[in-house]
CSV table of C-alpha atoms in Angstrom, one decimal:
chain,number,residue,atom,x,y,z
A,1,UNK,CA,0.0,0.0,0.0
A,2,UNK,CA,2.6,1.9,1.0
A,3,UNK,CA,4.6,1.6,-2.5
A,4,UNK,CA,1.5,2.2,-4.2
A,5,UNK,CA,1.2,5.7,-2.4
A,6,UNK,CA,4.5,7.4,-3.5
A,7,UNK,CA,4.0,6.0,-6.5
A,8,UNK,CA,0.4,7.9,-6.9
A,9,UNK,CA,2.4,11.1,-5.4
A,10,UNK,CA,5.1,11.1,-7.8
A,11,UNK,CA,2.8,10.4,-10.9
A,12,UNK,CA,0.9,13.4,-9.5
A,13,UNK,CA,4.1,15.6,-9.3
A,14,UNK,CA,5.0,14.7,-13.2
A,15,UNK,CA,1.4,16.0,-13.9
A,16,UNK,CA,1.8,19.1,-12.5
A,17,UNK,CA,5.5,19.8,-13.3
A,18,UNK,CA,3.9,19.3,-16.9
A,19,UNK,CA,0.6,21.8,-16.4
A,20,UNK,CA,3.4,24.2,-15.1
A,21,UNK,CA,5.5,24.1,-17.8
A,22,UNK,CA,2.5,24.7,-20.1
A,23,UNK,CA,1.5,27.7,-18.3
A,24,UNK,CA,4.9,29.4,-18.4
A,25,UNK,CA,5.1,28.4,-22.5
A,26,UNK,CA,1.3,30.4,-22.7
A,27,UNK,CA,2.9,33.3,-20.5
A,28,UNK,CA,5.7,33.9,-23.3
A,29,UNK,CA,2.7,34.4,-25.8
A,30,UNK,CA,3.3,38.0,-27.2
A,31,UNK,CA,6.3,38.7,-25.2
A,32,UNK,CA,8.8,40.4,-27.1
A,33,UNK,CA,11.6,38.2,-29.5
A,34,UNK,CA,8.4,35.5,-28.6
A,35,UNK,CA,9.2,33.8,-32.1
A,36,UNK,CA,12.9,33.1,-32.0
A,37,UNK,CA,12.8,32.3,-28.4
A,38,UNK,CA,13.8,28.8,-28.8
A,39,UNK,CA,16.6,29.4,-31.4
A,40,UNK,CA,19.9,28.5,-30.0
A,41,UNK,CA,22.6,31.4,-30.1
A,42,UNK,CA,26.4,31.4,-30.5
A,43,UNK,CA,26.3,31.9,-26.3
A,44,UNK,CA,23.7,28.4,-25.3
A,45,UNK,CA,25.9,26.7,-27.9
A,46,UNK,CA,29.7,27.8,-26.4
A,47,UNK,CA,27.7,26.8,-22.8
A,48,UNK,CA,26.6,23.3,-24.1
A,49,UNK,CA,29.8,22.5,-26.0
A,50,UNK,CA,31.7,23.2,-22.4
A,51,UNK,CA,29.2,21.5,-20.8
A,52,UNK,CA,29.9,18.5,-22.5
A,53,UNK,CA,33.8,19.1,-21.9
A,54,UNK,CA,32.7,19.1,-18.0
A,55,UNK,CA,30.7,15.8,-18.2
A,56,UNK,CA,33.5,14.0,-19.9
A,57,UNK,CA,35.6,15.1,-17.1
A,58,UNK,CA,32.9,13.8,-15.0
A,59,UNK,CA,32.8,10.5,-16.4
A,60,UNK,CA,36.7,10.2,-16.0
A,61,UNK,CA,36.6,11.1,-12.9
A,62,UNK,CA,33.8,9.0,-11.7
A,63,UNK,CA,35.0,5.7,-13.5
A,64,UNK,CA,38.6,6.4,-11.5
A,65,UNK,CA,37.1,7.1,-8.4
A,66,UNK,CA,35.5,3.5,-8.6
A,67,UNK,CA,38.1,1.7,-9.8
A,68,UNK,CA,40.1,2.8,-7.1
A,69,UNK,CA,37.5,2.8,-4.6
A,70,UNK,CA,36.1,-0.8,-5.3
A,71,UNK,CA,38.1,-2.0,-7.7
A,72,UNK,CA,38.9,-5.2,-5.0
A,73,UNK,CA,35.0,-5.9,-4.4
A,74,UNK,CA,34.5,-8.1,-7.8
A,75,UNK,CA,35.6,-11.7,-7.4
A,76,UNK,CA,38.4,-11.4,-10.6
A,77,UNK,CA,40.9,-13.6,-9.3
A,78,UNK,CA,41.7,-16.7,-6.6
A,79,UNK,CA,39.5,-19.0,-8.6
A,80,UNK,CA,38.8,-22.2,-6.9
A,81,UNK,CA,37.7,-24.0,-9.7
A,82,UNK,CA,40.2,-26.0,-12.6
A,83,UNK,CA,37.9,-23.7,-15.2
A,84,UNK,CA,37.7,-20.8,-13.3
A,85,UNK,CA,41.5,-19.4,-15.1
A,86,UNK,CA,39.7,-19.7,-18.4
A,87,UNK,CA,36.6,-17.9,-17.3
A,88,UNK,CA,38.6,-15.3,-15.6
A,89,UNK,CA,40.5,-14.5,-19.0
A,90,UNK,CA,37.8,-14.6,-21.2
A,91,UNK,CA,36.0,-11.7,-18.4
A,92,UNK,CA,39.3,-9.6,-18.3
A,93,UNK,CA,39.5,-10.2,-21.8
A,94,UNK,CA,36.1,-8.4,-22.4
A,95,UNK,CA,36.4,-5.6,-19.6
A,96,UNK,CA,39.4,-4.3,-21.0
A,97,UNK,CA,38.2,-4.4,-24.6
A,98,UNK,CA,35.1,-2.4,-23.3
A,99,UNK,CA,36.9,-0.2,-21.0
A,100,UNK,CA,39.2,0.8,-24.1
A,101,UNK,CA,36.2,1.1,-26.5
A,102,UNK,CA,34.2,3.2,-24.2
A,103,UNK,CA,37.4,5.8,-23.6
A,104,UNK,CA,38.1,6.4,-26.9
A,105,UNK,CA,34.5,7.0,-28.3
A,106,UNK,CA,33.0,8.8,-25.6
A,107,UNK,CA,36.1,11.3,-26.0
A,108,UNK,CA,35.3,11.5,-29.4
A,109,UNK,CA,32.0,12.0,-29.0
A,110,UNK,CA,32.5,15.0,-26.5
A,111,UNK,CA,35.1,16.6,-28.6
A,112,UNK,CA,33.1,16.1,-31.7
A,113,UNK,CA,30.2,18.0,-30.0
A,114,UNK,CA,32.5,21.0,-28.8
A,115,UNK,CA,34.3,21.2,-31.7
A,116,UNK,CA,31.3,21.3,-34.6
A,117,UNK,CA,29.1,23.1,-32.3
A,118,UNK,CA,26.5,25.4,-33.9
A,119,UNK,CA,28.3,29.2,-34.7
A,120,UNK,CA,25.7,31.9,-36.3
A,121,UNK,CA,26.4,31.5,-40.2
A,122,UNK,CA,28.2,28.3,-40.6
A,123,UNK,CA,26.7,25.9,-42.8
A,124,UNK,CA,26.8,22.2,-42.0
A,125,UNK,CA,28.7,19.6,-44.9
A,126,UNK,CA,26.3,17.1,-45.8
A,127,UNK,CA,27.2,14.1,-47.9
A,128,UNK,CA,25.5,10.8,-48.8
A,129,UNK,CA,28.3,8.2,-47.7
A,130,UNK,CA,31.7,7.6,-47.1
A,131,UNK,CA,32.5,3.8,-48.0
A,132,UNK,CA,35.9,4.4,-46.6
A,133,UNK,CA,34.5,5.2,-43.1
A,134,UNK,CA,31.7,2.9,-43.1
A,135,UNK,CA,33.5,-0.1,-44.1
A,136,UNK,CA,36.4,0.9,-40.9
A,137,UNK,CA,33.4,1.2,-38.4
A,138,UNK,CA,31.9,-1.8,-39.2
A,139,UNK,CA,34.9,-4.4,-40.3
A,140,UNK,CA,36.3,-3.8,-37.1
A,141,UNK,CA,33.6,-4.5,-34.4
A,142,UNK,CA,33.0,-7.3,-36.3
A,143,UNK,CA,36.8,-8.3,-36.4
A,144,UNK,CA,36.8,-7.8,-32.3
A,145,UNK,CA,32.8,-9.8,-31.8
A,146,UNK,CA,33.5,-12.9,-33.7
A,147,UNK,CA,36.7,-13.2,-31.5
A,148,UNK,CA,35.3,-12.5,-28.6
A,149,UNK,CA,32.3,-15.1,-29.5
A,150,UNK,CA,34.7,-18.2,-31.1
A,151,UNK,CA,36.9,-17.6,-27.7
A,152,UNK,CA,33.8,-17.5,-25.4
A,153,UNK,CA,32.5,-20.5,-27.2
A,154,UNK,CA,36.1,-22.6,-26.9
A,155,UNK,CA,35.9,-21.9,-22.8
A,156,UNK,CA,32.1,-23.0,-22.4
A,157,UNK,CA,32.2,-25.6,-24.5
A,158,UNK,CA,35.3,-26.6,-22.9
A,159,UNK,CA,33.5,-25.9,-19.4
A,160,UNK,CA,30.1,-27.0,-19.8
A,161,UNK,CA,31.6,-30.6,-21.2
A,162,UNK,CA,30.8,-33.4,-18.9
A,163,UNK,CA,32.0,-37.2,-19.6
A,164,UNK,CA,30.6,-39.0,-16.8
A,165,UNK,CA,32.7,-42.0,-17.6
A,166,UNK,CA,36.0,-40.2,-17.1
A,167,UNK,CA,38.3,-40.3,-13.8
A,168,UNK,CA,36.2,-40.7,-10.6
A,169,UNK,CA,33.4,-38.1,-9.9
A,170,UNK,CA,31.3,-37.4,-7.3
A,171,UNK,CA,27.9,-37.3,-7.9
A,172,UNK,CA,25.6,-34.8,-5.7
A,173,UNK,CA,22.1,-33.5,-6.2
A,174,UNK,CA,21.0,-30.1,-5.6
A,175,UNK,CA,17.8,-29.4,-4.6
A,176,UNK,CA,16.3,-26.0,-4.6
A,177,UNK,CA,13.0,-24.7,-3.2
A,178,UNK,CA,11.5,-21.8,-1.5
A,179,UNK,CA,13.7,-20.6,0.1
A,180,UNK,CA,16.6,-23.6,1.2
A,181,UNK,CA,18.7,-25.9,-0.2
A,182,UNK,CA,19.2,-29.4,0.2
A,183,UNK,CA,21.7,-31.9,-1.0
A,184,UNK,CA,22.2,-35.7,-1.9
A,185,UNK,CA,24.9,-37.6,-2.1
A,186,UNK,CA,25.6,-41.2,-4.4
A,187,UNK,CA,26.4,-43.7,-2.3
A,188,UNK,CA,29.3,-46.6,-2.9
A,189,UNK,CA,27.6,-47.2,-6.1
A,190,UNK,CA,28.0,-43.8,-7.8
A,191,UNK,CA,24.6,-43.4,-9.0
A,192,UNK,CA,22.1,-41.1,-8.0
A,193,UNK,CA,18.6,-42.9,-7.4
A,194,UNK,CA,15.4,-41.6,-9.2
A,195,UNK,CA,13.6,-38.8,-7.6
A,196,UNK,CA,10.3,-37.0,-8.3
A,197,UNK,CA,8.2,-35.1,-6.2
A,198,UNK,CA,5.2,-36.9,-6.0
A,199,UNK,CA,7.2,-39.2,-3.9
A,200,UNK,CA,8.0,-36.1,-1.4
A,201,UNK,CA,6.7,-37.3,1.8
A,202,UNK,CA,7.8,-37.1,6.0
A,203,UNK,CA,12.1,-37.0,6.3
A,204,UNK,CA,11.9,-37.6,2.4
A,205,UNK,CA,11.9,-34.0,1.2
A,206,UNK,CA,13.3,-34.7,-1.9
A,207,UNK,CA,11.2,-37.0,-3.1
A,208,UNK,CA,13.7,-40.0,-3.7
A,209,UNK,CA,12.1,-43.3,-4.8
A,210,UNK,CA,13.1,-46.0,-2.4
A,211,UNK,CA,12.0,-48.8,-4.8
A,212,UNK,CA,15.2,-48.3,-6.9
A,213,UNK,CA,18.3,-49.8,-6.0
A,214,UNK,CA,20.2,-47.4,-6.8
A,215,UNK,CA,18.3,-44.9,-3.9
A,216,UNK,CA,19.1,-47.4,-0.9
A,217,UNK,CA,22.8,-45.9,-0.6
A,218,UNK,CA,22.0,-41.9,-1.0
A,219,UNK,CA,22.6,-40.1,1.7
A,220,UNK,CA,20.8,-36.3,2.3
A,221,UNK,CA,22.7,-33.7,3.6
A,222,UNK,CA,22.3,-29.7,4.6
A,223,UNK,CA,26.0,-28.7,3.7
A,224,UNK,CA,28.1,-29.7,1.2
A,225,UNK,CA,31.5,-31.0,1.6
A,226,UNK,CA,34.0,-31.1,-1.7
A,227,UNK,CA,36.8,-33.2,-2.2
A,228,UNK,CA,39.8,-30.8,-3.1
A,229,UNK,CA,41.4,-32.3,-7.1
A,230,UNK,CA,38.2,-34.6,-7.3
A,231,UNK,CA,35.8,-33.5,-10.1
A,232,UNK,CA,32.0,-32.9,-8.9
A,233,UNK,CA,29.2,-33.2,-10.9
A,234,UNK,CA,25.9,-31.7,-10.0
A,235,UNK,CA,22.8,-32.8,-10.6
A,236,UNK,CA,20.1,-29.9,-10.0
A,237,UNK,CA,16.2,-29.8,-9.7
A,238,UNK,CA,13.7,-27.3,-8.0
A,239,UNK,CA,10.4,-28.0,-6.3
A,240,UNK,CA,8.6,-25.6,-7.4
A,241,UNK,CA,10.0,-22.1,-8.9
A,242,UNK,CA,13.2,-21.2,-11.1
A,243,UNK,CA,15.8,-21.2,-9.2
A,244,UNK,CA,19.5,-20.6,-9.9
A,245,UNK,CA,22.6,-22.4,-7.9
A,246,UNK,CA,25.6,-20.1,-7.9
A,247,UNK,CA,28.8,-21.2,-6.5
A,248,UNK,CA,30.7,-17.6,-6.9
A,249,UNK,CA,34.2,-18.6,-6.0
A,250,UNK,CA,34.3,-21.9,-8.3
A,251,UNK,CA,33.0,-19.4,-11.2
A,252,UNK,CA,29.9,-21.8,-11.4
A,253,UNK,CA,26.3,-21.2,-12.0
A,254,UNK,CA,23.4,-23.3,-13.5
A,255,UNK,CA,19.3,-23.0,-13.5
A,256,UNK,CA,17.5,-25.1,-11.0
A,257,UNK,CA,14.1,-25.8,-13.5
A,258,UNK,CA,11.1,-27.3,-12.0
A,259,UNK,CA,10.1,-30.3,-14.0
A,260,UNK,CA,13.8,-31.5,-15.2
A,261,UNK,CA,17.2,-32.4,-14.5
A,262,UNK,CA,20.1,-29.3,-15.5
A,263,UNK,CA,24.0,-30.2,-14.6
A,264,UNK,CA,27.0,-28.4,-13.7
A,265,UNK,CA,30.9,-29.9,-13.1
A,266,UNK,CA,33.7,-28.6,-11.4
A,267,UNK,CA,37.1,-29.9,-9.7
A,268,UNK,CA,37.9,-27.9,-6.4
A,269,UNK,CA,41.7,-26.4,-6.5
A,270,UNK,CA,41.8,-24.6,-3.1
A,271,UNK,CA,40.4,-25.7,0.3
A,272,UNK,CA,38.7,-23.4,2.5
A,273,UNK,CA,41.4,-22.8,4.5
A,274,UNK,CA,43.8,-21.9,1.6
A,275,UNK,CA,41.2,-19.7,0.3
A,276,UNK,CA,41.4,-18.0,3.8
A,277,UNK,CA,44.7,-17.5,4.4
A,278,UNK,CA,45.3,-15.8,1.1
A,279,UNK,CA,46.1,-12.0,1.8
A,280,UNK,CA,43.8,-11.1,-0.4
A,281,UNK,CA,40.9,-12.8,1.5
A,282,UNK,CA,42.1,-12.3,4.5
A,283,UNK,CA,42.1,-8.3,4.1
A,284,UNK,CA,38.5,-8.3,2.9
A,285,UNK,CA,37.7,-10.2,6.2
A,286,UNK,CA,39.3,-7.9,8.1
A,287,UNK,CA,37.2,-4.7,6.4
A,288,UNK,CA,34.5,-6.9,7.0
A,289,UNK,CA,34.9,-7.3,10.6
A,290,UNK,CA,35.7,-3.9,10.7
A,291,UNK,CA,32.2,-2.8,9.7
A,292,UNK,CA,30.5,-5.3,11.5
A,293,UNK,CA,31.8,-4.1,14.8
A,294,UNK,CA,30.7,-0.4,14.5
A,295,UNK,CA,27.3,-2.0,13.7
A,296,UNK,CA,27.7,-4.2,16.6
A,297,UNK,CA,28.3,-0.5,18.5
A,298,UNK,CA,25.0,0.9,17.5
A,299,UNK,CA,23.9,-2.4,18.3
A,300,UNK,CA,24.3,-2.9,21.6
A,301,UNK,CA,23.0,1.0,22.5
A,302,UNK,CA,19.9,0.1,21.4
A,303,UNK,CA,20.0,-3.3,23.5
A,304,UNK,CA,20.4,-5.5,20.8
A,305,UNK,CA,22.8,-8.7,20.3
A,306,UNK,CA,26.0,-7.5,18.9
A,307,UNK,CA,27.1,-8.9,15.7
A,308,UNK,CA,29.3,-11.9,15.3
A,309,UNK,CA,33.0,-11.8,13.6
A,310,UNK,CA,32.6,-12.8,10.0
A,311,UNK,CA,34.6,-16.2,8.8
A,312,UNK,CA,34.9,-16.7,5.1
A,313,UNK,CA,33.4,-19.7,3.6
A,314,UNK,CA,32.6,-20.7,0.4
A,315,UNK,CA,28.3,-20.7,-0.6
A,316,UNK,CA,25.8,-22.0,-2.8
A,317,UNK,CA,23.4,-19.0,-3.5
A,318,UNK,CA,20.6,-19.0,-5.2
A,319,UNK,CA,20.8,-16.3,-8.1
A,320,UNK,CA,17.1,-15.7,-9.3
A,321,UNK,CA,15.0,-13.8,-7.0
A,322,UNK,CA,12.7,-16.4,-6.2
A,323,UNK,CA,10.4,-14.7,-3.6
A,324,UNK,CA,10.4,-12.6,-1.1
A,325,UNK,CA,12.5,-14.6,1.5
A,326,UNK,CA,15.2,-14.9,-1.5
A,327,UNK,CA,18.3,-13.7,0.3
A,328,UNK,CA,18.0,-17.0,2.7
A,329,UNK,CA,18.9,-19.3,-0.2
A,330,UNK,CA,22.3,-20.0,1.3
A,331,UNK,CA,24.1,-23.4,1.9
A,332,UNK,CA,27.6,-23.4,3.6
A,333,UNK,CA,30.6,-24.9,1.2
A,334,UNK,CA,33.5,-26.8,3.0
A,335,UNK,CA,36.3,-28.0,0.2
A,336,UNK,CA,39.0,-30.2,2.4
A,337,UNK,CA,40.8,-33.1,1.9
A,338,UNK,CA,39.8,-36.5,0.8
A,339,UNK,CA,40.3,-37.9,4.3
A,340,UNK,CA,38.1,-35.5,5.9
A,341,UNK,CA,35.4,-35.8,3.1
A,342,UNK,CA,35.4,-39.4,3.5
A,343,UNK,CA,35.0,-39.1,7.2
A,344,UNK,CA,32.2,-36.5,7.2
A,345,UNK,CA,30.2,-38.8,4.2
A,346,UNK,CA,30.9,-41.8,6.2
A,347,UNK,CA,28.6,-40.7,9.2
A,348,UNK,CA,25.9,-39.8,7.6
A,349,UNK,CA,23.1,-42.2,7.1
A,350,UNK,CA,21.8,-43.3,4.6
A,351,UNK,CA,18.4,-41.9,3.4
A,352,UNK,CA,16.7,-44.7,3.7
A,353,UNK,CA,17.6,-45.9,7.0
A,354,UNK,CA,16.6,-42.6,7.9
A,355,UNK,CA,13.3,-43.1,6.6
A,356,UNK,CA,12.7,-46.4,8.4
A,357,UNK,CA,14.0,-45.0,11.8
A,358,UNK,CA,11.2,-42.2,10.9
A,359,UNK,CA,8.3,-44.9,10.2
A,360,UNK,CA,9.4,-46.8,12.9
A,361,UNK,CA,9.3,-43.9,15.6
A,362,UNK,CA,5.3,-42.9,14.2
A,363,UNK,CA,4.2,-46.5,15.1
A,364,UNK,CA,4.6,-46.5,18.6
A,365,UNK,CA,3.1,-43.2,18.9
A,366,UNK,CA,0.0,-44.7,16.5
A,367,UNK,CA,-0.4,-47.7,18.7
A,368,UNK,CA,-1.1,-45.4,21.6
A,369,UNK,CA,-3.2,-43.2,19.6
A,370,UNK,CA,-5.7,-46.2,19.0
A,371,UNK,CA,-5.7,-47.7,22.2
A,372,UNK,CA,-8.0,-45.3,23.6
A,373,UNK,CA,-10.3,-45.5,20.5
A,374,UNK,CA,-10.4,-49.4,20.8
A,375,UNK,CA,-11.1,-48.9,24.6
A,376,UNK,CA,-13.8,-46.9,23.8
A,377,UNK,CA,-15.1,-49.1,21.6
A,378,UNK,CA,-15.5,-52.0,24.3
A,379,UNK,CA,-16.9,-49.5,26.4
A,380,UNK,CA,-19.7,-48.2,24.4
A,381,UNK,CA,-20.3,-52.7,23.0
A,382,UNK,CA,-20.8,-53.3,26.9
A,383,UNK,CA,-23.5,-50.5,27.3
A,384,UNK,CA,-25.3,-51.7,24.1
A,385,UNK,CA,-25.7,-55.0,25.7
């Protein structure tokens, strides 16, 4: 309701902005010079052309200023992902071809528009074509595109390239919904069983079908742990919405599509704590921490709970707003060693003896639930008779 008002409100402000404007344009009617008040002289035309000097300036300036300023915020390097060097040139790569590009043209542009501005009694050239010109303008973007497209085509092909049969791989399911993630491991035999969610039901929130053989070793999780140098592949489905699982640090990121199966793979190349004791992470940890303790400040004056120190860790995130509880998608990341991965896997259960545990649990609780009913049953049989 609340949005709706300042919308209404600013709609309202256009309208009369407008009915203003009008009024002042009938006010001019009559006024003297009236008919060549909206001719441009030699003095609006040496103010624009400086003006556009200024706003170049500005746009220098500006781009600098963030460069400098946040030029460390955008994950560009420590990839943690055997593709992620590839994905990392291809994005410089581009960057710097636009950040080029854009220099030289919008100087251009601004000089052009100082330079030929309007002067009382010049005359503009006009001509039909210049082949010269038009054949430079356009042989060369297209020189620069089909580059940029055969190169991003070699890396995604190269990255989105999955044989299943090759090395050892891990096979995990992601599962996305409103608004968590879950996870599901193959078990000794490698193979994720079938899943569909008519089949979601009690401790089985993914909907795995315990006929197949293949299910009876799965095991569900709520964090993922990696394998660093083993290749992952990911098997992905959503309950119910389009959702999107983004791994930023292992430069990975594939739709979650209700109704079917998408796939992403990866091998880890740093463990979470290489990636934090890099001096690059560990100085935006620090800022981090740094913020988070004046908050904590402001906090704790107003009687709140004071905010805990931030620890890196890698994330599965969910990039598609999805709803309005969105920003929760968020599923903690551990990449460690094969010891410790096999460790962790090896006490969790198995989905389905989780399941039977479940079951077996409800039928105590069932019998007790009809006792009373069979009791009453006898009771009201003996006043019949």
């Amino acid at each position: 309701m609340t949005s709706l008002l300042v919308l209404l409100v600013v709609v309202l402000l256009g309208v009369a902005v407008w009915q203003l404007t009008k009024i002042f344009d009938l006010t001019q009617i009559g006024a003297k010079n009236s008919d060549d008040s909206e001719i441009a002289t030699d003095k609006d035309n040496n103010i624009n052309g400086y003006l556009m000097f200024a706003f170049l300036v500005f746009i220098y300036l500006t781009t600098i200023y963030c460069c400098v300023k946040f030029g460390d915020l955008p994950l560009m390097s420590n990839s943690a992902s055997e593709h992620g060097p590839d994905y990392d040139r291809l994005m410089w790569i581009s960057m710097i071809l636009i950040f080029i590009v854009q220099t030289i043209t919008q100087a251009l542009l601004h000089y052009f528009a100082f330079k030929y501005r309007g002067k009382q009694g010049n005359k503009a050239l006009y001509f039909a074509d210049n082949d010269k010109l038009e054949f430079i303008w356009t042989i060369i973007p297209v020189i620069v595109l089909a580059g940029l497209i055969l190169y991003g085509l070699y890396a995604w092909t190269n990255i989105m390239f999955v044989d299943e049969k090759e090395g050892d791989p891990i096979f995990v399911e992601l599962y996305a919904k409103q608004f968590s993630w879950e996870a599901r491991y193959a078990g000794e035999d490698g193979v994720l069983g079938k899943a569909n969610v008519r089949y979601i039901e009690g401790v089985n929130t993914l909907g795995v079908d315990l006929s197949d053989p293949n299910a009876q070793d799965d095991k569900q999780v709520q964090e993922l742990h990696l394998p660093v140098g083993r290749k992952i592949i990911f098997k992905m489905r959503s309950q119910d919405v389009l959702h999107s699982a983004y791994m930023p640090h292992f430069r990975a990121q594939m739709n979650c599509v209700p109704g079917m199966v998408t796939q992403f793979s990866f091998t880890p190349t740093m463990t979470t704590d290489q990636m934090r004791q890099l001096p690059e992470m560990m100085d935006k940890v620090a800022r981090i921490n740094k913020i988070r303790a004046k908050n904590s400040v402001a906090l704790v004056a107003e009687g709140k709970t004071a905010l805990e120190p931030y620890t890196f860790d890698y994330l599965l995130l969910c990039n598609k707003i999805c709803g309005a509880s969105h920003f929760n998608m968020q599923m903690k990341i551990v990449v460690e060693s094969e010891a410790d991965y096999k460790k962790w896997l090896s006490e969790k259960a198995t989905l389905s003896k989780t399941v039977k545990e479940a079951a077996a649990s409800e039928t105590p609780a069932a019998a007790e639930g009809a006792a009373p009913v069979a009791d009453s049953a006898k009771a009201i049989a003996q006043v019949v008779k």
